[in-house]
C-alpha positions as a Python dict, from the first residue, in 0.01 Angstrom:
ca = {
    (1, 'X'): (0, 0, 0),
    (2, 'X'): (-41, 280, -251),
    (3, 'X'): (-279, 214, -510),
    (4, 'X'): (-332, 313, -871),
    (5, 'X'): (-655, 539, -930),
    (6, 'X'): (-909, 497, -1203),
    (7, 'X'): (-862, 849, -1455),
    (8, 'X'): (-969, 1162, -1241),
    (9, 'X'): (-1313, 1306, -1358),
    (10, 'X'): (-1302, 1593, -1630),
    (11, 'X'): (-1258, 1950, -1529),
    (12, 'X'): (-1538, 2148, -1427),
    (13, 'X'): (-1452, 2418, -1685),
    (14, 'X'): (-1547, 2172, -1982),
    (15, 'X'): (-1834, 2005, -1815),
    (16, 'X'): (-2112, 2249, -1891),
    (17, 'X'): (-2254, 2264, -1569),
    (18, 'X'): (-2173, 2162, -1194),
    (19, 'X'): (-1971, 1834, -1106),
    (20, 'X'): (-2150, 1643, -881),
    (21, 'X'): (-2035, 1310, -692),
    (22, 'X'): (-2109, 1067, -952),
    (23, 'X'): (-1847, 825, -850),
    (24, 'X'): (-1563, 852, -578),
    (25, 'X'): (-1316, 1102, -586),
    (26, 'X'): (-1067, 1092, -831),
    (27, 'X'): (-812, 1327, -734),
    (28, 'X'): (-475, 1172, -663),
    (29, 'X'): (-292, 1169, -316),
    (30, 'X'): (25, 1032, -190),
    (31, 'X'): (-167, 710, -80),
    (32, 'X'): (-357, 658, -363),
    (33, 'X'): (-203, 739, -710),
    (34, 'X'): (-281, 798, -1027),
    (35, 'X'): (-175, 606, -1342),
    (36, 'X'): (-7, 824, -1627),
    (37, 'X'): (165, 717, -1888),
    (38, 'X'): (480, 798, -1777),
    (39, 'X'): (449, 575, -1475),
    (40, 'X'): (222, 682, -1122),
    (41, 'X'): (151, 1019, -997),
    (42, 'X'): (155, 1151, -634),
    (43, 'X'): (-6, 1480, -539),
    (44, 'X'): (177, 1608, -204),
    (45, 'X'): (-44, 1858, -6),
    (46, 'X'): (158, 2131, 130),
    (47, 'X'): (-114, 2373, 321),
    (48, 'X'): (-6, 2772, 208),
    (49, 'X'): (328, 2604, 43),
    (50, 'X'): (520, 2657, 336),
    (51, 'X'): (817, 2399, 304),
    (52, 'X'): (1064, 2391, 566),
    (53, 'X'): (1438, 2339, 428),
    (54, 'X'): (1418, 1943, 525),
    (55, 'X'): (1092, 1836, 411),
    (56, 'X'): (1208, 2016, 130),
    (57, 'X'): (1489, 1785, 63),
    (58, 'X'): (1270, 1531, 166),
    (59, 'X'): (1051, 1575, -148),
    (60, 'X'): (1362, 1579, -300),
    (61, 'X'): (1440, 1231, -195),
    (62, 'X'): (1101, 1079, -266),
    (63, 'X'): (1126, 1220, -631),
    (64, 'X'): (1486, 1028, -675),
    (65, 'X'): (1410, 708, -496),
    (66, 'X'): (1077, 700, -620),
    (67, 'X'): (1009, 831, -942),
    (68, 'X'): (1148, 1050, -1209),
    (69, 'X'): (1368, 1267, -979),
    (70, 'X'): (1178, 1587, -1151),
    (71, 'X'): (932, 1794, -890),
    (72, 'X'): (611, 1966, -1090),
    (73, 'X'): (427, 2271, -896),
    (74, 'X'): (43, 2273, -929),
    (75, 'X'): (-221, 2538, -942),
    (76, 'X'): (-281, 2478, -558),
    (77, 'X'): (89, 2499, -445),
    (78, 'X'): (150, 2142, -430),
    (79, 'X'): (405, 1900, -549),
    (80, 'X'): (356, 1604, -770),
    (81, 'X'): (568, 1356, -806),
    (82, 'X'): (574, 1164, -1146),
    (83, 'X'): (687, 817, -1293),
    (84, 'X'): (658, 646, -939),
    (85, 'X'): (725, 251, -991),
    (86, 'X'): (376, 42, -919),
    (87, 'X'): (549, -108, -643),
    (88, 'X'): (668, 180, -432),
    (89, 'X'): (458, 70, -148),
    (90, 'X'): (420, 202, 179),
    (91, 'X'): (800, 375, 93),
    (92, 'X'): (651, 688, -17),
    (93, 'X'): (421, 720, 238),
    (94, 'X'): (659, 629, 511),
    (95, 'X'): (941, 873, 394),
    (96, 'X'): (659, 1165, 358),
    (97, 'X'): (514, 1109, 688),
    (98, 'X'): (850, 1084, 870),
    (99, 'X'): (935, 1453, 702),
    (100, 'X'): (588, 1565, 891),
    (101, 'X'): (422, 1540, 559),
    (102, 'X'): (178, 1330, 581),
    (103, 'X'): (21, 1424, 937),
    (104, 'X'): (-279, 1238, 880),
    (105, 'X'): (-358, 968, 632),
    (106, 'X'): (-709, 1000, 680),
    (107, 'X'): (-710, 1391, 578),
    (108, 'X'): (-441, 1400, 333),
    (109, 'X'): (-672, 1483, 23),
    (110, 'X'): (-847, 1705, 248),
    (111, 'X'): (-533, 1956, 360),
    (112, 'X'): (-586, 2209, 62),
    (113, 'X'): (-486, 2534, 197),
    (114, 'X'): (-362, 2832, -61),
    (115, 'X'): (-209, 3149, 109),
    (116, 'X'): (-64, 3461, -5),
    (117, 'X'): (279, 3393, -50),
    (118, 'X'): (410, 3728, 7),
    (119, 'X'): (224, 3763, 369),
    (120, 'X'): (392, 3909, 673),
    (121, 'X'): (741, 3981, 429),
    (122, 'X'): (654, 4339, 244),
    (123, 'X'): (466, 4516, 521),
    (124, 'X'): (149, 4279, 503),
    (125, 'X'): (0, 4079, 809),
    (126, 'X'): (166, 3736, 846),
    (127, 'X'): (-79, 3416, 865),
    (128, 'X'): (210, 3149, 954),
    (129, 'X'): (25, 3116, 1305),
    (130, 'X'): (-313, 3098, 1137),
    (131, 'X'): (-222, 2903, 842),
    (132, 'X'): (-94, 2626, 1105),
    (133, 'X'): (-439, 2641, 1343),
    (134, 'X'): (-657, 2580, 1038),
    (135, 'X'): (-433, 2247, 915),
    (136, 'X'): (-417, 2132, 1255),
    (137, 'X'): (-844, 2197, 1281),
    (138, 'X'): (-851, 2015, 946),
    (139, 'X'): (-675, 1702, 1056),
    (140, 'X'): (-837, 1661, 1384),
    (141, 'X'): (-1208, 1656, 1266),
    (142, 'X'): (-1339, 1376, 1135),
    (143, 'X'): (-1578, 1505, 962),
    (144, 'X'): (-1345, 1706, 745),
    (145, 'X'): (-1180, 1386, 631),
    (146, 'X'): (-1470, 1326, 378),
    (147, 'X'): (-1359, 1635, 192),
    (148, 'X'): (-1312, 1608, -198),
    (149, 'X'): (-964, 1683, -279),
    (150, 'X'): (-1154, 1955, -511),
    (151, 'X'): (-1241, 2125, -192),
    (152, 'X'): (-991, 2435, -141),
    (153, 'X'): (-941, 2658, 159),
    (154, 'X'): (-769, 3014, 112),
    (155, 'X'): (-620, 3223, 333),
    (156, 'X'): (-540, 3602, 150),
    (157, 'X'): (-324, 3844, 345),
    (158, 'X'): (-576, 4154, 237),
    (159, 'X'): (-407, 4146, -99),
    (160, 'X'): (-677, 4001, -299),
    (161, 'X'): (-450, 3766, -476),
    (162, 'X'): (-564, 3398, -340),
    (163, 'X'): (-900, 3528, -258),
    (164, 'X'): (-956, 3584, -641),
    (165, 'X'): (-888, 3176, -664),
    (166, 'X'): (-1241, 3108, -573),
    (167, 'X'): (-1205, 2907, -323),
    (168, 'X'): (-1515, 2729, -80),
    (169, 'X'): (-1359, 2892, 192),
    (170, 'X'): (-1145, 3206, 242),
    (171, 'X'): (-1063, 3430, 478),
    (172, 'X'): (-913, 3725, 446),
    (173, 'X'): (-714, 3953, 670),
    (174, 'X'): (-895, 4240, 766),
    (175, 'X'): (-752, 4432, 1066),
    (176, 'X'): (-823, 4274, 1371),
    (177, 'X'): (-1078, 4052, 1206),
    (178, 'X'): (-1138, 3813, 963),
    (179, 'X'): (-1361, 3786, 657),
    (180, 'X'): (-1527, 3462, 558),
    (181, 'X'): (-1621, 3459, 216),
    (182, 'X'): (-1811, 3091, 134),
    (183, 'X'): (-1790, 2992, -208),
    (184, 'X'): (-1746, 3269, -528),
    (185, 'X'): (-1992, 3509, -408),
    (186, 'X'): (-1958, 3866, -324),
    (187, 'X'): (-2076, 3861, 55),
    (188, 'X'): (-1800, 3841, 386),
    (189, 'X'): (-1906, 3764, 743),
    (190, 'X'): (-1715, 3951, 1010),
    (191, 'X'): (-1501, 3705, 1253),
    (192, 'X'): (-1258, 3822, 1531),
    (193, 'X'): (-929, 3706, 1400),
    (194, 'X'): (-864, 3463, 1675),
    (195, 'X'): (-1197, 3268, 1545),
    (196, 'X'): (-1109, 3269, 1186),
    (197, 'X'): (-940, 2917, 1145),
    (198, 'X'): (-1206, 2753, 1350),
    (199, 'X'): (-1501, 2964, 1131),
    (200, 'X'): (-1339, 2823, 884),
    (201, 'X'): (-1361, 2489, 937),
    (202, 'X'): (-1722, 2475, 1099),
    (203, 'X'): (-1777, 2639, 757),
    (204, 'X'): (-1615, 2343, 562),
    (205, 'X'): (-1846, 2105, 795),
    (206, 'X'): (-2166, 2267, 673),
    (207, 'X'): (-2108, 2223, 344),
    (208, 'X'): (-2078, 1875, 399),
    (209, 'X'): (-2410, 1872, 528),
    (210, 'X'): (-2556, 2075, 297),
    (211, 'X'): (-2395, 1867, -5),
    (212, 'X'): (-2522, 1566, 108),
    (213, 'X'): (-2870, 1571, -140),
    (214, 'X'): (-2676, 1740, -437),
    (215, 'X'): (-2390, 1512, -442),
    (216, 'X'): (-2174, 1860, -483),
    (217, 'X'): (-1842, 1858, -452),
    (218, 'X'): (-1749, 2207, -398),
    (219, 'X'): (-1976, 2470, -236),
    (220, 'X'): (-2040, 2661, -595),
    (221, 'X'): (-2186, 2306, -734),
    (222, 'X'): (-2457, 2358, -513),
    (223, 'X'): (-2805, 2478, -611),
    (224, 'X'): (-2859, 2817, -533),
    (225, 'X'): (-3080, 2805, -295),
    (226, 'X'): (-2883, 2556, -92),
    (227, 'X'): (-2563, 2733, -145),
    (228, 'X'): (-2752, 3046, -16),
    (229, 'X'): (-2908, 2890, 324),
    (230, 'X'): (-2528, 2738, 361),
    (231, 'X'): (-2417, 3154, 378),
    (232, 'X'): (-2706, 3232, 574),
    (233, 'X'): (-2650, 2880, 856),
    (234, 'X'): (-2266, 2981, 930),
    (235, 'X'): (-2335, 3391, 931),
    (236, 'X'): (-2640, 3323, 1186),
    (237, 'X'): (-2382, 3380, 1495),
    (238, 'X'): (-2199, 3616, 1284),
    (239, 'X'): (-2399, 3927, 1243),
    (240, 'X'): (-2521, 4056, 925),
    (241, 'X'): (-2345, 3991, 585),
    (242, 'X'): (-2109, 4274, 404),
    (243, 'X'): (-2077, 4307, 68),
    (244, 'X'): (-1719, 4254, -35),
    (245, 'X'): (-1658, 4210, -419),
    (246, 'X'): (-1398, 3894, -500),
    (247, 'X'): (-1109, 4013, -664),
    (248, 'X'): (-1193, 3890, -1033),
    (249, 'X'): (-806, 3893, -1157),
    (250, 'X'): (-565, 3691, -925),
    (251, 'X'): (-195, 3838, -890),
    (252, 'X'): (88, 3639, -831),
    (253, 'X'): (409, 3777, -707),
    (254, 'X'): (651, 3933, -954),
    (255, 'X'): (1018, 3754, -994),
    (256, 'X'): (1287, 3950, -843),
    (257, 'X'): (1318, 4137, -486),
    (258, 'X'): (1062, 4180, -235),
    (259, 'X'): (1028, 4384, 66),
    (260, 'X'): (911, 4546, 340),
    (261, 'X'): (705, 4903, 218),
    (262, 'X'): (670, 4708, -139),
    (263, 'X'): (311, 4597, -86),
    (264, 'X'): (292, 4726, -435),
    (265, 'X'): (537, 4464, -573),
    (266, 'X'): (894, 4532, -717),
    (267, 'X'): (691, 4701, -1051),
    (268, 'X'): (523, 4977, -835),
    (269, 'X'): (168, 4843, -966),
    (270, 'X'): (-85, 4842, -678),
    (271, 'X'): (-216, 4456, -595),
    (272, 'X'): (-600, 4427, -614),
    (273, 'X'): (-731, 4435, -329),
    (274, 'X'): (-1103, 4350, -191),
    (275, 'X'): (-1350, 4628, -215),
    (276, 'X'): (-1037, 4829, -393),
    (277, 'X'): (-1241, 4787, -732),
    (278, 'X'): (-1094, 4513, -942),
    (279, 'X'): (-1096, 4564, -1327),
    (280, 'X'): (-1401, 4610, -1442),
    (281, 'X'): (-1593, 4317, -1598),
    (282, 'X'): (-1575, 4388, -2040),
    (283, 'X'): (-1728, 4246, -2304),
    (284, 'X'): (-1550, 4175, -2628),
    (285, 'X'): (-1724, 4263, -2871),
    (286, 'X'): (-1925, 3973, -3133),
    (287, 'X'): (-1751, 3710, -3232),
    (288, 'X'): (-1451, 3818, -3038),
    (289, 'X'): (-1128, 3626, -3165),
    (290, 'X'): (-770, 3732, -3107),
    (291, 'X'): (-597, 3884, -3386),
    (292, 'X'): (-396, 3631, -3595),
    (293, 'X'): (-45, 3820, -3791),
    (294, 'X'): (148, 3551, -3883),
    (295, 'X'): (489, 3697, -3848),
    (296, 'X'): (458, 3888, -3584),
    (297, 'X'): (731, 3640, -3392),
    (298, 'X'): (1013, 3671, -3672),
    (299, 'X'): (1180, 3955, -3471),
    (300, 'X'): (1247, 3713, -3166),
    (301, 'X'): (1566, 3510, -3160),
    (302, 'X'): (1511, 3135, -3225),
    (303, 'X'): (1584, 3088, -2820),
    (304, 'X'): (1292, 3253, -2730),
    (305, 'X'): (1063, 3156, -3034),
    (306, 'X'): (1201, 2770, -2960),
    (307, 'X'): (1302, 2742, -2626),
    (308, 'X'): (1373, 2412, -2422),
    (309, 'X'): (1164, 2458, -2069),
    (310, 'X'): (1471, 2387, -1940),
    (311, 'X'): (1723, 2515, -2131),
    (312, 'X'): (1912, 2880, -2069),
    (313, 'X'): (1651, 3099, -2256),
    (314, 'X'): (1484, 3162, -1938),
    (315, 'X'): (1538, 3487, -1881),
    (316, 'X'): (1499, 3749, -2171),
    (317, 'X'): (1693, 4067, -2155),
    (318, 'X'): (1468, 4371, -2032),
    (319, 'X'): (1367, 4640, -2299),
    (320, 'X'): (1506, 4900, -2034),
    (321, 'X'): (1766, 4895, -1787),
    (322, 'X'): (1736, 4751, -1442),
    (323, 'X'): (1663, 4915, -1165),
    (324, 'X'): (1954, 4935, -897),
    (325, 'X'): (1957, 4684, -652),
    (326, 'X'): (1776, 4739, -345),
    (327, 'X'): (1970, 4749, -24),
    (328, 'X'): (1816, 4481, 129),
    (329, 'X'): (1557, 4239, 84),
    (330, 'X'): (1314, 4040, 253),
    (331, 'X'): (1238, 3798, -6),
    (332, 'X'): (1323, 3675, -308),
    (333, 'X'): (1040, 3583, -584),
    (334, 'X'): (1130, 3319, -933),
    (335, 'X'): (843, 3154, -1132),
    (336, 'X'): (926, 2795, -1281),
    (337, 'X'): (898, 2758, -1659),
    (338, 'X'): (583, 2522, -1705),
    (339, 'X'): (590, 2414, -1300),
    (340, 'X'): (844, 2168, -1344),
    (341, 'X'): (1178, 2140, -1133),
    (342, 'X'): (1491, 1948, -1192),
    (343, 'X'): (1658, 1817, -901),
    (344, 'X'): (1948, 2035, -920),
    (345, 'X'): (1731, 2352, -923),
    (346, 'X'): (1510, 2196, -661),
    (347, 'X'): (1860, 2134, -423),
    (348, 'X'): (1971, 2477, -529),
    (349, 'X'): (1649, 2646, -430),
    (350, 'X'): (1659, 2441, -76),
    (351, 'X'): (2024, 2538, -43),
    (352, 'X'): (1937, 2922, -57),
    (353, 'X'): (1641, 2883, 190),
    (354, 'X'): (1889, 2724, 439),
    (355, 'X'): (2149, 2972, 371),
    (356, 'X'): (1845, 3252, 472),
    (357, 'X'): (1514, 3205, 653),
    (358, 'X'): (1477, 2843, 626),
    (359, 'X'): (1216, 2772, 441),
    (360, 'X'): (991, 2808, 69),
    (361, 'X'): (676, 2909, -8),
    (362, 'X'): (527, 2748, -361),
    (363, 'X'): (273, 2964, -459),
    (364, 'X'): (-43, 2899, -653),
    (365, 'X'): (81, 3018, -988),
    (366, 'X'): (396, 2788, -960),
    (367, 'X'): (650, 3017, -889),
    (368, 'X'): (833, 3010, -557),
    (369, 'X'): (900, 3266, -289),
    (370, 'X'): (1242, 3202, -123),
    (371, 'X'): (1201, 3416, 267),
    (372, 'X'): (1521, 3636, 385),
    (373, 'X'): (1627, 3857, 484),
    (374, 'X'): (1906, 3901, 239),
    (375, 'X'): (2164, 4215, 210),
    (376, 'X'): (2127, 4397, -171),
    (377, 'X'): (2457, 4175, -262),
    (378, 'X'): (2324, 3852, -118),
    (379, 'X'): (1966, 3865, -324),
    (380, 'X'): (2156, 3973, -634),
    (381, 'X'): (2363, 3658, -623),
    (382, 'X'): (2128, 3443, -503),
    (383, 'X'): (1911, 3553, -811),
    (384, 'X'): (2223, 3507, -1035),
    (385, 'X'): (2238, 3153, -911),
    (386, 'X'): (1878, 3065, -969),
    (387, 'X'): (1860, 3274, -1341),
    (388, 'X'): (2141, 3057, -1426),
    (389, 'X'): (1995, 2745, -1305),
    (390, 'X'): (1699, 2833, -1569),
    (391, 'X'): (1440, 2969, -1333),
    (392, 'X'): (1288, 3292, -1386),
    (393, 'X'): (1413, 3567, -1195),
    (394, 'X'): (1227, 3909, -1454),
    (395, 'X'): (863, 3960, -1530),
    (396, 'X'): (1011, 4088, -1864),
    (397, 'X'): (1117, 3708, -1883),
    (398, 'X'): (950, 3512, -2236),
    (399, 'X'): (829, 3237, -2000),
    (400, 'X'): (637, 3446, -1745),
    (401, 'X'): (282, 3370, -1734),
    (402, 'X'): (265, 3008, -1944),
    (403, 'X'): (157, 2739, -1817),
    (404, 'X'): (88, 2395, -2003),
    (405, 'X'): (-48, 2057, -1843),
    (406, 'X'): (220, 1750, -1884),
    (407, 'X'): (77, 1676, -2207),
    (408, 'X'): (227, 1370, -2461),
    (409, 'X'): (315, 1191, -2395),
    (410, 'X'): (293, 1155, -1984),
    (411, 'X'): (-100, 1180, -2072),
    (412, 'X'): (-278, 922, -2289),
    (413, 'X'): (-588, 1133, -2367),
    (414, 'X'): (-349, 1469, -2463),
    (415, 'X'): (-392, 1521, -2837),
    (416, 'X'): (-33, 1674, -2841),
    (417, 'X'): (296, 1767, -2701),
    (418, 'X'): (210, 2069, -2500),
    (419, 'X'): (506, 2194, -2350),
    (420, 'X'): (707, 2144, -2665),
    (421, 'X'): (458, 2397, -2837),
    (422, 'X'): (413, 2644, -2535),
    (423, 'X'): (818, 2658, -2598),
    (424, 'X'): (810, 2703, -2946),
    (425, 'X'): (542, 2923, -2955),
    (426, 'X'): (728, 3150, -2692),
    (427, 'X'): (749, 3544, -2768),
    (428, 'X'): (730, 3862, -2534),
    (429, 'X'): (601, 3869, -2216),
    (430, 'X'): (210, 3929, -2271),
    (431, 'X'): (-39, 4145, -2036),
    (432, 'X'): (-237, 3751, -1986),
    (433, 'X'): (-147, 3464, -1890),
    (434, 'X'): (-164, 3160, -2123),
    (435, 'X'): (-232, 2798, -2063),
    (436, 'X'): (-194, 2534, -2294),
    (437, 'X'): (-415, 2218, -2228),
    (438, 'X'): (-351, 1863, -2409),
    (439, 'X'): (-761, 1791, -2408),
    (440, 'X'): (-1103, 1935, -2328),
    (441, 'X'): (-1045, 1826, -1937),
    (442, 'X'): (-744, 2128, -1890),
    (443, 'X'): (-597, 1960, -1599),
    (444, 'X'): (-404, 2249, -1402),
    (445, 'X'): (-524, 2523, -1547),
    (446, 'X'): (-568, 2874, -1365),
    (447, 'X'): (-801, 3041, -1262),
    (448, 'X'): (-946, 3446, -1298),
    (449, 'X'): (-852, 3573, -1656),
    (450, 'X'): (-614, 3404, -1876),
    (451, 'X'): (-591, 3256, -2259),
    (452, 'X'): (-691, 2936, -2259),
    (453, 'X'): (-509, 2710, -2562),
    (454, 'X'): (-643, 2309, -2621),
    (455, 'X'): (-525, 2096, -2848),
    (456, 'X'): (-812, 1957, -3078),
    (457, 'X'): (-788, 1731, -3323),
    (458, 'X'): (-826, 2011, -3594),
    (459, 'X'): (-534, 2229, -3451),
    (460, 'X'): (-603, 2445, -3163),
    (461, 'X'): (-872, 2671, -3028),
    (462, 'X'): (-775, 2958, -2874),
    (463, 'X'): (-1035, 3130, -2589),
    (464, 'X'): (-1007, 3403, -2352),
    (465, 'X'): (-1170, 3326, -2006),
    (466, 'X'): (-1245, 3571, -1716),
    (467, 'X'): (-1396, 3431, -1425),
    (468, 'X'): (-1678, 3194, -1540),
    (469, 'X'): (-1739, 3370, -1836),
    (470, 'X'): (-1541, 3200, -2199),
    (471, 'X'): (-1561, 3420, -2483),
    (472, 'X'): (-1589, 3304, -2836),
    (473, 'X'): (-1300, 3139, -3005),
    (474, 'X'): (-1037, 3115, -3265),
    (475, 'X'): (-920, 2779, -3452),
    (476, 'X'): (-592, 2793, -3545),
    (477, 'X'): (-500, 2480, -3779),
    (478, 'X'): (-172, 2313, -3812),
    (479, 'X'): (35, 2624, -3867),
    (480, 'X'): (335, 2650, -3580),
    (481, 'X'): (433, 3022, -3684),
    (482, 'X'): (5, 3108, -3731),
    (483, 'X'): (-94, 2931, -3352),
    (484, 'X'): (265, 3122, -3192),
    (485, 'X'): (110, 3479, -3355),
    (486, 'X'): (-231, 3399, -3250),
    (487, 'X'): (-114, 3338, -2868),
    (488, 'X'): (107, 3653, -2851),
    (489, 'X'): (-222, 3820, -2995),
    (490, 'X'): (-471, 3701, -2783),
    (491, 'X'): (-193, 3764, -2524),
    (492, 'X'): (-133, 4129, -2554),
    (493, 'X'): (-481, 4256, -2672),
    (494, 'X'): (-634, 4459, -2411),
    (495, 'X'): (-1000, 4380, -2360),
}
């Protein structure tokens, strides 16, 4: 049977310090849930957020029968599923695992693998082969079971873009090689390519070990000195350590076209890349706040000041006209306003990866990459169909780069309706992404540098955060039009 969970633990970002294994893990699976106030929550793993077109649909189904019907992306590239009825049972579980879902109860909080969506589909290495080896490794050790579902495997194309997740483990396509990077620090260990997956995982195992005293749940919880012996134990058979600075600023991939030759993305602006000399690290200056010019919105039409998350004001025009349309394609690339999926744009999206290479890729930033290859004509309708269906198919779109937790009222502790403000305070596309958080625990939020919006119970405070590093903030009280100006700000300023 599926059980409800006690509240999961608060986020490490709020905490003040490392979160240790005071009490079982909280995070929510598909076989034990979490109560919400909108009913139960299931957290489906999908390692890299490679769906195939059925176990797409068979998400699809679990949502419907299930729960709410509605499909939410998380930070990791997962799916919940919300508003599941206390009695679903063994239903759930048996539909997932029957879609190849669920390949191992005893690992299923342990399977979190994030991979660069765009790999081996604009003239970057694929990891499909890889990506598969390492889940496989995962669900056959036993020792891996006892994994937090914190604990977060990465696998980055060369890109930079899911190595700058800080993950405990990531490796990162380098040639013929791999490099192991353990935990958020700076240093790679060599590994033939063919070794990667299991270096991986032997990795994984030693933190286990080494976690044991701390109570740690993640390798950068670990005292320094243990988390440097940990580097030092799995790099022994290795050969010496390189010095590889993480990517500080994680890139998602831009809506639209993607293809081969546009390692770039469809803007032309180069992807960070290790060792390629991500931006440097600034300091605001004292008492840094972001600039507060109450009317600074009035210029944007109500349906992008006021927007419904679902509604048709996905999609803002472009202040310049588009480019031509490629001639072909080998992907297509939408983000999903606030994560959250209605079945019809979840069937439509499934429909289009049948039509073309079969399957979707949810990335980390919850947007979805749709594989081709597609003709010029065929990805210009296809993104037609999806702008219409009210996902975003522009990065000059209003709703590229927020991001809110479910908020009130799916959330007891949120102090406020979340979404409904991120919508109403919508305005231009800004040069940061912004996340709006219901409490001081900021379930879902990302990671790298972003503007980082809680609700308090005097308004909201309003932060930026690169990295580990939060900056000083502003308190914006009870003013809609003030708290949209402030975000836009805070948004656009360039640090």
């Amino acid at each position: 049977m599926l059980a409800a969970m006690p509240d999961s633990a608060p986020s490490p970002l709020s905490a003040g310090g490392p979160a240790l294994r005071d009490g079982g893990d909280a995070c929510p699976g598909t076989l034990r849930l979490h109560r919400a106030d909108d009913g139960a929550l299931a957290r489906v793993r999908v390692p890299g957020g490679v769906l195939s077109a059925d176990r797409a649909e068979a998400l699809l189904a679990a949502a419907g029968r299930f729960g709410d019907g509605e499909l939410h992306l998380t930070s990791r590239g997962n799916v919940q599923l919300r508003g599941l009825g206390a009695e679903c049972g063994g239903g759930l579980a048996e539909l997932l695992a029957g879609a190849g879902l669920l390949p191992s109860a005893a690992h299923e909080r342990a399977r979190n693998i994030v991979a660069s969506p765009l790999a081996g589909l604009d003239g970057s290495p694929a990891l499909g082969e890889r990506l598969a080896e390492l889940d496989a490794l995962v669900c056959a050790s036993a020792a891996a079971a006892s994994l937090s579902g914190r604990f977060l495997f990465a696998l980055d194309d060369g890109r930079g873009d899911v190595d700058a997740l800080g993950a405990d483990v990531t490796l990162i396509a380098d040639g013929d090689a791999f490099l192991l990077r353990i935990g958020p620090g700076d240093e790679v260990l060599r590994i033939p390519a063919a070794e990667g997956p299991r270096a991986a995982l032997r990795a994984a195992e030693a933190f286990l070990r080494a976690a044991r005293d701390s109570g740690a749940w993640r390798v950068k919880d670990l005292p320094d000195p243990v988390r440097s012996e940990l580097v030092r134990a799995v790099g022994s058979a290795a050969g010496p350590a390189e010095h590889r600075p993480r990517p500080r600023t994680a890139k998602a991939p831009e809506p639209g076209t993607h293809g081969p030759g546009d390692r770039h993305g469809p803007g032309g602006t180069p992807e960070t890349t290790p060792g390629s000399g991500a931006a440097p690290e600034t300091t605001p200056g004292p008492g840094y706040a972001p600039e507060t010019t109450p009317g600074s919105t009035d210029a944007l039409p109500d349906a992008h000041r006021h927007a419904n998350p679902h509604g048709p004001a996905h999609t803002a025009a472009p202040d310049h006209p588009p480019p031509d349309p490629p001639a072909s394609a080998a992907a297509l690339a939408v983000d999903v306003p606030l994560g959250r999926l209605t079945p019809g744009q979840w069937r439509l999206l499934t429909a289009t990866a049948r039509r073309y290479g079969g399957e979707l890729r949810l990335t980390p930033w919850r947007g979805i990459v749709v594989p081709g290859p597609f003709t010029g004509a065929e990805a210009a309708d296809a993104l037609g169909a999806l702008a219409a269906a009210g996902l975003i198919t522009s990065p000059d779109s209003p709703w590229t780069g927020v991001g809110a937790c479910i908020g009130r009222p799916g959330c007891a502790k949120s102090l406020a309706d979340v979404r409904a403000e991120a919508g109403a305070a919508l305005g231009p596309a800004g040069r940061l992404p912004v996340y709006w958080s219901g409490c001081e625990r900021r379930c879902g939020h990302p990671h790298g540098e972003w503007i980082d919006v809680v609700a308090t119970p005097d308004g909201h405070r309003i932060s930026y955060v690169r990295g580990e590093r939060r900056y000083p903030p502003a308190t914006v009280r009870d003013d809609p039009a003030a708290l949209a100006a402030a975000v836009a700000a805070a948004r656009a300023r360039a640090l």
